[in-house]
Amino acid sequence: MSMAYEEYMKQVAKPMREELTSAGFSELLTPEDVDAYMEKAEGTTLVVVNSVCGCAAGLARPAVNESLKGDVIPDHLVTVFAGQDREATAAMRDYFKGYEPSSPSIALLSGKDVVHFIPREDIEDEDLENIARALKAAYNSHCKNQA
């Protein structure tokens, strides 16, 4: 890929990154970031595999942000960006045992274990409110942290 294309894609992705980081998500940009985070992972973590890809990504980010307005939320919020931070995304997906790679996708972890997973096919063509409702139900089942 040309450097011009890479720079263009970074600029395209910037507001998509900020949509999550402004809501409190920490970006994991390298495999080392992912492994360092996962080595010490305690409590619950919401992981968003962010993406530029069409309507699913356009639904995932707002749905996630809406889901965090509830009374019970995960202890930690992290994100990797598929297609941008490829190695970090691959490293995070290694922790999603039994789940096919999907972009975007949303995983709720308890420690290092996936306790709830929403793949792309359950995001696209879904209502934002239904995605947020499913996430809130997962938080209520697995999280103890009060907002």
Short mmCIF file of C-alpha atoms in Angstrom, two decimals:
data_model
loop_
_atom_site.label_atom_id
_atom_site.label_comp_id
_atom_site.label_asym_id
_atom_site.label_seq_id
_atom_site.Cartn_x
_atom_site.Cartn_y
_atom_site.Cartn_z
CA MET A 1 0.00 0.00 0.00
CA SER A 2 1.19 3.49 -0.73
CA MET A 3 2.07 5.94 2.00
CA ALA A 4 -0.59 8.32 0.64
CA TYR A 5 -3.26 5.65 1.12
CA GLU A 6 -2.05 4.82 4.64
CA GLU A 7 -2.14 8.51 5.61
CA TYR A 8 -5.58 8.93 4.05
CA MET A 9 -6.93 5.97 6.05
CA LYS A 10 -5.44 7.34 9.29
CA GLN A 11 -7.32 10.59 8.69
CA VAL A 12 -10.54 8.73 7.86
CA ALA A 13 -10.23 6.65 11.04
CA LYS A 14 -9.39 9.55 13.36
CA PRO A 15 -12.99 10.59 14.20
CA MET A 16 -13.95 6.91 14.56
CA ARG A 17 -11.17 6.46 17.11
CA GLU A 18 -12.20 9.63 18.93
CA GLU A 19 -15.81 8.46 19.15
CA LEU A 20 -14.59 5.77 21.56
CA THR A 21 -11.64 7.49 23.25
CA SER A 22 -13.82 10.49 24.12
CA ALA A 23 -16.14 8.02 25.89
CA GLY A 24 -13.27 6.74 28.04
CA PHE A 25 -11.83 3.90 25.97
CA SER A 26 -8.08 3.30 25.99
CA GLU A 27 -6.57 2.37 22.65
CA LEU A 28 -4.32 -0.66 22.49
CA LEU A 29 -2.14 0.11 19.47
CA THR A 30 0.41 -2.71 19.48
CA PRO A 31 0.50 -6.40 20.35
CA GLU A 32 2.66 -5.43 23.32
CA ASP A 33 -0.07 -3.05 24.53
CA VAL A 34 -2.64 -5.85 24.24
CA ASP A 35 -0.50 -8.42 26.05
CA ALA A 36 0.48 -5.96 28.81
CA TYR A 37 -3.18 -5.11 29.37
CA MET A 38 -4.35 -8.72 29.29
CA GLU A 39 -1.61 -9.92 31.65
CA LYS A 40 -3.08 -7.77 34.40
CA ALA A 41 -6.75 -7.89 33.34
CA GLU A 42 -9.01 -8.01 36.36
CA GLY A 43 -12.69 -7.42 36.74
CA THR A 44 -14.65 -6.80 33.57
CA THR A 45 -13.43 -5.24 30.34
CA LEU A 46 -15.41 -4.10 27.35
CA VAL A 47 -13.34 -4.55 24.18
CA VAL A 48 -14.48 -2.90 20.98
CA VAL A 49 -12.84 -4.06 17.77
CA ASN A 50 -13.35 -0.77 15.96
CA SER A 51 -13.66 -0.61 12.21
CA VAL A 52 -14.21 1.72 9.28
CA CYS A 53 -16.51 -0.83 7.65
CA GLY A 54 -19.89 0.56 6.71
CA CYS A 55 -23.11 0.50 8.61
CA ALA A 56 -22.06 -2.05 11.24
CA ALA A 57 -19.26 0.16 12.55
CA GLY A 58 -21.55 3.17 12.33
CA LEU A 59 -23.97 1.34 14.64
CA ALA A 60 -21.43 -0.29 16.96
CA ARG A 61 -19.75 2.84 18.29
CA PRO A 62 -22.93 4.78 19.15
CA ALA A 63 -24.56 1.64 20.61
CA VAL A 64 -21.55 1.01 22.83
CA ASN A 65 -21.51 4.62 24.00
CA GLU A 66 -25.25 4.49 24.71
CA SER A 67 -24.83 1.26 26.68
CA LEU A 68 -22.36 2.96 29.02
CA LYS A 69 -25.03 5.40 30.23
CA GLY A 70 -26.52 2.73 32.48
CA ASP A 71 -26.07 2.14 36.19
CA VAL A 72 -23.86 -0.93 35.76
CA ILE A 73 -20.85 -0.74 33.46
CA PRO A 74 -17.62 -2.69 32.89
CA ASP A 75 -14.59 -1.87 35.01
CA HIS A 76 -12.40 -1.16 31.98
CA LEU A 77 -12.90 0.02 28.40
CA VAL A 78 -10.37 -0.78 25.66
CA THR A 79 -10.34 -0.77 21.89
CA VAL A 80 -8.29 -2.04 18.99
CA PHE A 81 -8.80 -0.85 15.42
CA ALA A 82 -9.11 -3.49 12.71
CA GLY A 83 -7.43 -2.49 9.47
CA GLN A 84 -5.43 0.22 11.22
CA ASP A 85 -3.63 -1.47 14.09
CA ARG A 86 -3.60 -4.90 12.50
CA GLU A 87 -1.10 -6.59 14.81
CA ALA A 88 -2.84 -5.29 17.96
CA THR A 89 -6.18 -6.48 16.61
CA ALA A 90 -4.77 -9.93 15.85
CA ALA A 91 -3.27 -10.12 19.34
CA MET A 92 -6.61 -9.22 20.96
CA ARG A 93 -8.47 -11.72 18.81
CA ASP A 94 -6.14 -14.43 20.12
CA TYR A 95 -7.87 -13.92 23.48
CA PHE A 96 -11.31 -14.43 21.94
CA LYS A 97 -11.11 -18.23 21.98
CA GLY A 98 -13.88 -19.88 20.00
CA TYR A 99 -14.97 -16.71 18.18
CA GLU A 100 -14.32 -16.01 14.52
CA PRO A 101 -12.60 -12.71 13.66
CA SER A 102 -15.23 -10.04 13.10
CA SER A 103 -14.99 -6.31 12.47
CA PRO A 104 -16.51 -4.53 14.14
CA SER A 105 -17.22 -6.66 17.16
CA ILE A 106 -17.78 -6.18 20.87
CA ALA A 107 -16.53 -8.48 23.60
CA LEU A 108 -17.19 -8.38 27.32
CA LEU A 109 -14.43 -10.07 29.28
CA SER A 110 -14.35 -11.24 32.85
CA GLY A 111 -10.66 -11.38 33.58
CA LYS A 112 -9.30 -12.90 30.37
CA ASP A 113 -12.44 -14.87 29.51
CA VAL A 114 -15.05 -13.76 26.98
CA VAL A 115 -18.46 -13.83 28.68
CA HIS A 116 -20.42 -12.03 25.95
CA PHE A 117 -19.60 -11.46 22.28
CA ILE A 118 -21.38 -9.53 19.57
CA PRO A 119 -20.02 -10.18 16.06
CA ARG A 120 -20.55 -8.00 13.02
CA GLU A 121 -23.50 -10.03 11.78
CA ASP A 122 -25.38 -9.28 15.02
CA ILE A 123 -24.66 -5.55 14.61
CA GLU A 124 -25.42 -4.82 10.97
CA ASP A 125 -29.10 -4.30 10.20
CA GLU A 126 -29.88 -4.12 13.94
CA ASP A 127 -31.34 -1.14 15.81
CA LEU A 128 -28.86 0.87 17.88
CA GLU A 129 -31.21 0.57 20.85
CA ASN A 130 -31.30 -3.23 20.62
CA ILE A 131 -27.50 -3.46 20.54
CA ALA A 132 -27.24 -1.14 23.55
CA ARG A 133 -29.96 -3.13 25.35
CA ALA A 134 -28.09 -6.41 24.76
CA LEU A 135 -24.89 -4.88 26.11
CA LYS A 136 -26.65 -3.52 29.20
CA ALA A 137 -28.12 -6.97 29.85
CA ALA A 138 -24.61 -8.44 29.63
CA TYR A 139 -23.29 -5.79 32.04
CA ASN A 140 -26.10 -6.56 34.48
CA SER A 141 -25.20 -10.26 34.33
CA HIS A 142 -21.43 -9.93 34.59
CA CYS A 143 -20.43 -6.50 35.97
CA LYS A 144 -20.59 -5.15 39.46
CA ASN A 145 -19.20 -1.68 38.77
CA GLN A 146 -21.67 1.12 39.33
CA ALA A 147 -21.45 4.06 36.92
#
